[in-house]
CSV table of C-alpha atoms in Angstrom, one decimal:
chain,number,residue,atom,x,y,z
A,1,MET,CA,-21.7,66.8,-20.0
A,2,LYS,CA,-18.7,64.2,-19.8
A,3,LEU,CA,-20.0,60.7,-20.6
A,4,THR,CA,-19.3,58.9,-17.5
A,5,GLN,CA,-18.6,54.9,-17.3
A,6,LYS,CA,-21.8,54.2,-14.5
A,7,LEU,CA,-23.7,55.9,-17.7
A,8,VAL,CA,-22.5,53.8,-20.3
A,9,LEU,CA,-23.1,50.7,-18.6
A,10,ALA,CA,-26.3,51.8,-17.6
A,11,LYS,CA,-27.0,52.0,-21.4
A,12,ALA,CA,-25.3,48.4,-22.5
A,13,LYS,CA,-26.3,46.6,-19.6
A,14,ALA,CA,-22.9,45.9,-19.7
A,15,SER,CA,-20.3,44.8,-16.0
A,16,ASP,CA,-17.5,46.5,-17.8
A,17,LEU,CA,-16.4,48.9,-20.9
A,18,GLU,CA,-14.1,46.4,-22.9
A,19,SER,CA,-17.8,44.4,-23.1
A,20,VAL,CA,-19.8,47.1,-24.4
A,21,LYS,CA,-20.2,46.6,-28.5
A,22,LYS,CA,-22.9,48.6,-29.2
A,23,LEU,CA,-23.7,51.6,-27.2
A,24,ASN,CA,-26.6,54.4,-28.5
A,25,CYS,CA,-26.3,57.4,-26.5
A,26,TRP,CA,-29.0,59.9,-28.8
A,27,GLY,CA,-29.7,63.5,-27.5
A,28,CYS,CA,-27.6,63.5,-24.1
A,29,ASN,CA,-26.1,66.6,-24.9
A,30,LEU,CA,-22.6,65.1,-24.6
A,31,THR,CA,-19.5,67.5,-24.6
A,32,ASP,CA,-16.8,64.9,-23.6
A,33,ILE,CA,-16.7,61.6,-24.8
A,34,SER,CA,-12.8,60.9,-23.6
A,35,ILE,CA,-14.4,57.7,-21.6
A,36,PHE,CA,-14.0,55.7,-25.5
A,37,SER,CA,-10.1,55.2,-25.2
A,38,GLN,CA,-11.2,53.0,-22.9
A,39,MET,CA,-13.5,50.9,-24.7
A,40,VAL,CA,-11.3,49.6,-27.5
A,41,ASN,CA,-14.2,47.0,-28.7
A,42,ILE,CA,-16.9,49.1,-29.9
A,43,GLU,CA,-18.7,48.0,-32.4
A,44,VAL,CA,-21.7,50.4,-33.1
A,45,LEU,CA,-21.8,53.5,-31.2
A,46,ALA,CA,-24.7,56.6,-32.1
A,47,LEU,CA,-23.8,59.8,-30.7
A,48,SER,CA,-26.2,61.9,-33.1
A,49,ALA,CA,-27.6,65.1,-31.5
A,50,ASN,CA,-25.2,66.0,-29.1
A,51,SER,CA,-22.6,68.7,-29.3
A,52,ILE,CA,-18.8,66.2,-29.4
A,53,SER,CA,-16.6,68.5,-31.6
A,54,SER,CA,-13.7,66.1,-31.6
A,55,LEU,CA,-12.5,62.3,-32.4
A,56,SER,CA,-9.8,61.9,-31.3
A,57,PRO,CA,-11.2,60.3,-27.7
A,58,MET,CA,-12.1,57.8,-30.6
A,59,ALA,CA,-8.5,56.9,-32.5
A,60,GLY,CA,-8.2,53.1,-30.7
A,61,CYS,CA,-11.9,52.1,-31.3
A,62,LEU,CA,-10.4,49.8,-34.4
A,63,SER,CA,-13.2,47.2,-34.1
A,64,LEU,CA,-16.0,50.0,-35.2
A,65,CYS,CA,-18.2,49.5,-38.2
A,66,GLU,CA,-20.3,51.8,-38.3
A,67,LEU,CA,-20.6,55.4,-36.4
A,68,TYR,CA,-23.9,58.1,-36.6
A,69,LEU,CA,-23.2,61.5,-35.5
A,70,ARG,CA,-25.2,63.7,-37.2
A,71,LYS,CA,-26.1,66.9,-35.1
A,72,ASN,CA,-23.2,68.1,-33.8
A,73,MET,CA,-20.6,70.6,-33.4
A,74,ILE,CA,-17.7,69.1,-35.6
A,75,PRO,CA,-15.5,72.0,-37.0
A,76,SER,CA,-13.8,70.3,-39.7
A,77,LEU,CA,-13.5,67.3,-41.7
A,78,SER,CA,-9.5,67.5,-40.3
A,79,GLU,CA,-11.4,65.4,-37.3
A,80,LEU,CA,-11.7,62.5,-39.8
A,81,CYS,CA,-7.8,62.0,-39.8
A,82,HIS,CA,-9.0,60.4,-36.1
A,83,LEU,CA,-10.8,57.3,-37.9
A,84,ARG,CA,-8.8,56.6,-40.7
A,85,PRO,CA,-7.3,53.8,-38.3
A,86,MET,CA,-10.8,51.9,-38.5
A,87,THR,CA,-10.2,49.8,-41.3
A,88,ARG,CA,-14.0,48.1,-40.6
A,89,LEU,CA,-15.7,51.1,-40.2
A,90,ARG,CA,-18.6,51.0,-43.1
A,91,VAL,CA,-20.8,53.3,-41.9
A,92,LEU,CA,-20.9,56.5,-40.8
A,93,CYS,CA,-23.2,58.9,-40.1
A,94,LEU,CA,-22.1,63.1,-40.3
A,95,ALA,CA,-24.9,65.0,-41.6
A,96,GLU,CA,-25.7,68.6,-40.2
A,97,ASN,CA,-22.5,69.2,-38.9
A,98,PRO,CA,-20.4,72.9,-39.2
A,99,CYS,CA,-17.7,70.0,-41.2
A,100,CYS,CA,-20.4,69.4,-44.0
A,101,GLY,CA,-20.1,73.7,-45.2
A,102,THR,CA,-22.3,74.5,-48.3
A,103,ASP,CA,-21.7,72.2,-51.0
A,104,PRO,CA,-22.5,68.9,-50.6
A,105,ASN,CA,-21.1,67.1,-53.5
A,106,ARG,CA,-17.6,68.5,-52.2
A,107,TYR,CA,-17.8,67.4,-48.9
A,108,ARG,CA,-19.1,63.5,-49.6
A,109,LEU,CA,-15.9,63.9,-52.3
A,110,SER,CA,-13.4,64.6,-49.5
A,111,VAL,CA,-14.9,62.1,-46.5
A,112,LEU,CA,-14.8,59.3,-49.4
A,113,ARG,CA,-11.9,60.2,-50.5
A,114,CYS,CA,-10.6,59.8,-46.6
A,115,LEU,CA,-12.3,57.1,-45.6
A,116,PRO,CA,-12.5,55.0,-49.1
A,117,ARG,CA,-13.9,52.2,-47.2
A,118,LEU,CA,-17.1,53.3,-46.3
A,119,GLN,CA,-19.9,51.5,-47.9
A,120,LYS,CA,-22.7,54.1,-46.5
A,121,LEU,CA,-22.3,57.3,-45.6
A,122,ASP,CA,-24.9,59.8,-44.7
A,123,ASN,CA,-27.7,56.7,-45.2
A,124,GLN,CA,-26.9,56.7,-48.9
A,125,VAL,CA,-25.1,53.9,-50.4
A,126,VAL,CA,-21.4,54.7,-51.7
A,127,THR,CA,-21.2,52.8,-55.3
A,128,GLU,CA,-17.6,52.0,-57.3
A,129,GLU,CA,-18.2,55.0,-59.4
A,130,GLU,CA,-18.9,57.8,-56.7
A,131,LEU,CA,-15.2,56.1,-54.9
A,132,ALA,CA,-13.1,56.4,-58.3
A,133,MET,CA,-14.5,59.9,-58.9
A,134,ALA,CA,-13.9,60.4,-55.0
A,135,LEU,CA,-9.7,59.9,-55.7
A,136,VAL,CA,-9.4,62.5,-58.1
A,137,GLU,CA,-12.1,65.1,-57.0
A,138,GLY,CA,-12.6,65.2,-53.4
A,139,GLU,CA,-9.9,67.4,-51.4
A,140,ALA,CA,-7.4,65.5,-49.1
A,141,VAL,CA,-8.4,66.0,-45.7
A,142,THR,CA,-5.5,67.3,-44.0
A,143,THR,CA,-3.7,66.1,-40.6
A,144,PRO,CA,-2.4,68.4,-37.6
A,145,PRO,CA,1.5,68.5,-38.2
A,146,GLU,CA,2.0,67.1,-35.1
A,147,SER,CA,0.7,63.5,-36.3
A,148,LEU,CA,2.8,64.6,-39.7
A,149,LYS,CA,5.6,64.3,-37.5
A,150,ASN,CA,5.7,61.8,-35.7
A,151,GLN,CA,4.8,59.1,-38.2
A,152,LEU,CA,7.7,60.8,-40.9
A,153,PRO,CA,10.7,59.7,-38.6
A,154,SER,CA,13.7,61.9,-39.7
A,155,ASN,CA,16.4,59.6,-37.8
A,156,GLY,CA,18.5,62.0,-36.2
A,157,LEU,CA,19.2,63.6,-39.8
A,158,PRO,CA,18.4,68.1,-39.8
A,159,ASP,CA,15.0,69.3,-41.1
A,160,ALA,CA,17.0,70.6,-44.0
A,161,ASP,CA,18.9,67.2,-44.8
A,162,VAL,CA,16.0,65.2,-45.3
A,163,GLU,CA,14.0,68.0,-46.9
A,164,ASN,CA,16.9,67.5,-49.7
A,165,ASP,CA,16.7,63.7,-49.6
A,166,PRO,CA,15.3,62.3,-52.5
A,167,GLN,CA,14.2,58.9,-50.2
A,168,TYR,CA,12.6,61.3,-48.1
A,169,TYR,CA,9.8,62.4,-50.9
A,170,ASN,CA,9.3,58.8,-51.4
A,171,MET,CA,8.5,57.7,-48.1
A,172,LYS,CA,6.9,61.3,-47.9
A,173,GLU,CA,4.4,60.5,-50.7
A,174,THR,CA,3.7,56.6,-49.8
A,175,ASN,CA,2.8,57.5,-46.2
A,176,LYS,CA,0.7,60.2,-47.2
A,177,ILE,CA,-1.6,57.8,-49.4
A,178,ARG,CA,-1.5,55.3,-47.2
A,179,GLU,CA,-2.7,57.6,-44.4
A,180,GLU,CA,-5.8,58.7,-46.5
A,181,LEU,CA,-6.2,55.2,-47.7
A,182,GLY,CA,-6.0,54.3,-43.2
A,183,MET,CA,-3.6,52.4,-43.5
A,184,LYS,CA,-0.2,52.6,-40.6
A,185,PRO,CA,2.9,54.3,-42.1
A,186,LEU,CA,6.2,52.5,-43.4
A,187,ARG,CA,9.3,53.7,-41.7
A,188,ARG,CA,12.1,54.7,-42.9
A,189,GLU,CA,14.1,51.0,-42.7
A,190,LYS,CA,11.1,50.3,-44.9
A,191,PHE,CA,12.5,52.4,-47.9
A,192,SER,CA,15.9,51.0,-50.2
A,193,SER,CA,18.8,54.1,-50.1
A,194,LEU,CA,18.4,56.2,-53.1
A,195,SER,CA,21.3,58.4,-55.0
A,196,SER,CA,22.8,61.4,-53.2
A,197,PRO,CA,20.6,64.4,-52.5
A,198,SER,CA,19.1,66.1,-55.3
A,199,THR,CA,19.3,69.6,-56.6
A,200,ARG,CA,16.4,72.2,-57.0
A,201,GLU,CA,16.5,71.5,-60.8
A,202,THR,CA,15.7,67.9,-60.5
A,203,LYS,CA,13.2,68.0,-57.7
A,204,PRO,CA,10.6,68.3,-59.8
A,205,LEU,CA,11.5,64.9,-61.3
A,206,LEU,CA,12.7,63.4,-58.5
A,207,ARG,CA,9.0,63.8,-56.7
A,208,LYS,CA,7.3,62.8,-59.8
A,209,SER,CA,9.2,59.6,-60.0
A,210,HIS,CA,9.2,58.8,-56.8
A,211,THR,CA,4.9,59.1,-56.0
A,212,LEU,CA,5.2,56.6,-59.1
A,213,ASP,CA,7.4,54.5,-56.2
A,214,ALA,CA,4.4,55.3,-54.0
A,215,VAL,CA,1.7,53.9,-55.9
A,216,LEU,CA,3.4,50.4,-56.9
A,217,LEU,CA,4.2,50.3,-53.3
A,218,LEU,CA,0.7,50.7,-52.0
A,219,LEU,CA,-0.7,48.3,-54.8
A,220,ARG,CA,1.0,45.2,-52.3
A,221,ASP,CA,-1.2,45.9,-49.6
A,222,LEU,CA,-4.6,46.9,-51.1
A,223,ASP,CA,-7.6,43.9,-51.5
A,224,GLU,CA,-9.3,43.1,-54.5
A,225,GLU,CA,-12.0,45.9,-54.0
A,226,GLU,CA,-9.6,48.4,-53.6
A,227,LEU,CA,-7.6,47.1,-56.1
A,228,GLN,CA,-10.7,47.8,-58.1
A,229,VAL,CA,-11.8,51.0,-56.8
A,230,VAL,CA,-8.3,52.7,-58.0
A,231,HIS,CA,-8.9,50.7,-61.2
A,232,ILE,CA,-11.8,52.7,-62.5
A,233,ALA,CA,-10.2,56.0,-61.2
A,234,ALA,CA,-6.7,55.4,-63.5
A,235,GLN,CA,-9.2,54.7,-66.4
A,236,ASN,CA,-10.9,58.3,-66.0
A,237,ARG,CA,-7.8,59.7,-65.9
A,238,LEU,CA,-6.9,57.9,-68.8
A,239,GLN,CA,-9.6,59.1,-70.7
A,240,THR,CA,-9.3,62.7,-69.2
A,241,PHE,CA,-5.7,61.9,-71.0
A,242,THR,CA,-7.3,61.1,-74.4
A,243,VAL,CA,-10.0,63.9,-74.2
A,244,ASP,CA,-7.6,66.2,-73.7
A,245,SER,CA,-4.9,64.4,-76.7
A,246,GLU,CA,-7.6,64.2,-79.2
A,247,THR,CA,-8.4,67.9,-78.7
A,248,PHE,CA,-5.2,68.5,-79.8
A,249,ASP,CA,-5.1,67.2,-82.3
A,250,SER,CA,-7.9,68.6,-83.6
A,251,LEU,CA,-6.3,72.1,-83.1
A,252,GLN,CA,-3.6,71.4,-84.9
A,253,THR,CA,-5.6,70.0,-88.2
A,254,VAL,CA,-7.6,73.6,-87.9
A,255,LYS,CA,-4.8,75.6,-87.7
A,256,SER,CA,-2.9,73.2,-90.5
A,257,VAL,CA,-5.7,74.4,-92.3
A,258,GLU,CA,-5.7,78.0,-91.7
A,259,MET,CA,-2.2,78.4,-92.6
A,260,GLN,CA,-3.2,76.6,-96.7
A,261,GLN,CA,-5.8,78.7,-96.3
C-alpha cells in the first residue's frame, strides 16, 4: 500500500504536507513511503507494524526527532545510512526487523556506532558507556558504493592516481568517520596539499598517520556531549593497551626466571 497525501492529511488533520510535524501510521500495511520526500518538517513519525523495506525516502527529513519502525521489513542495517544526516534524531525503534539479526548486543552496538546521537534505542536508554563501547566494538554500517563515489570527488584525477594520492587517504578517512557521526563530508579543497604519491611500502604508514589527522579534524566539529563519548572510548582503548603491556611484562619476567633456572 502506498502512503498518499490524502491519507497523511487526514491522519495529521493538516492542510498541507509541510505543516505536518507528527504522524502516526501504525499498522497501515504500508510498502511505499515515497511521500516523505515532501515532508521535510516532520518531527515525530510512527510507522510500526507495516511492510517498509527502504528508508531512502526519509533522507531529507532533517527535523526528525523520533522514529518508530518496529515490525517492518527492513532487510539490512545499511538502510540506516539514510538516517545519518538527521542530527536531531534522538529516539529510534527498529526492533523486530530482519536487519536486527540474531545477536541483540551486536545489533545494538552497530546501530549506536552508526547513529551515536541516539538517546533511546528500542525503548532502552542509551548510556555513555554503551556509546563508547559501540565506537570500539560495533560494526561499521556500510554505505552503498554509489553514495561513496558521490561523496569523494576525484577532481578529475584518474582512479589509480586518486588511490595513490596521500591526500585521498586523509580525505577518505575523515569523511568515513564524519559519515558515521551523521556529519556532512568535507570537499577535497578543505584538505591541504600533501607530499607526492606514496610508494607501496609507505602506504600503511600514511594511512595510519592520516587516520590520526582525520580524528583531529573531527574533534573541531564535536560538541561537549560528543567529545565526552570520544573521551570514554579513548580511555577504554588505553586500558586495553595497559593490560597488553602488563601481560607482556609478566611473560618476560617468567621467561627470564626460567632461563636462570
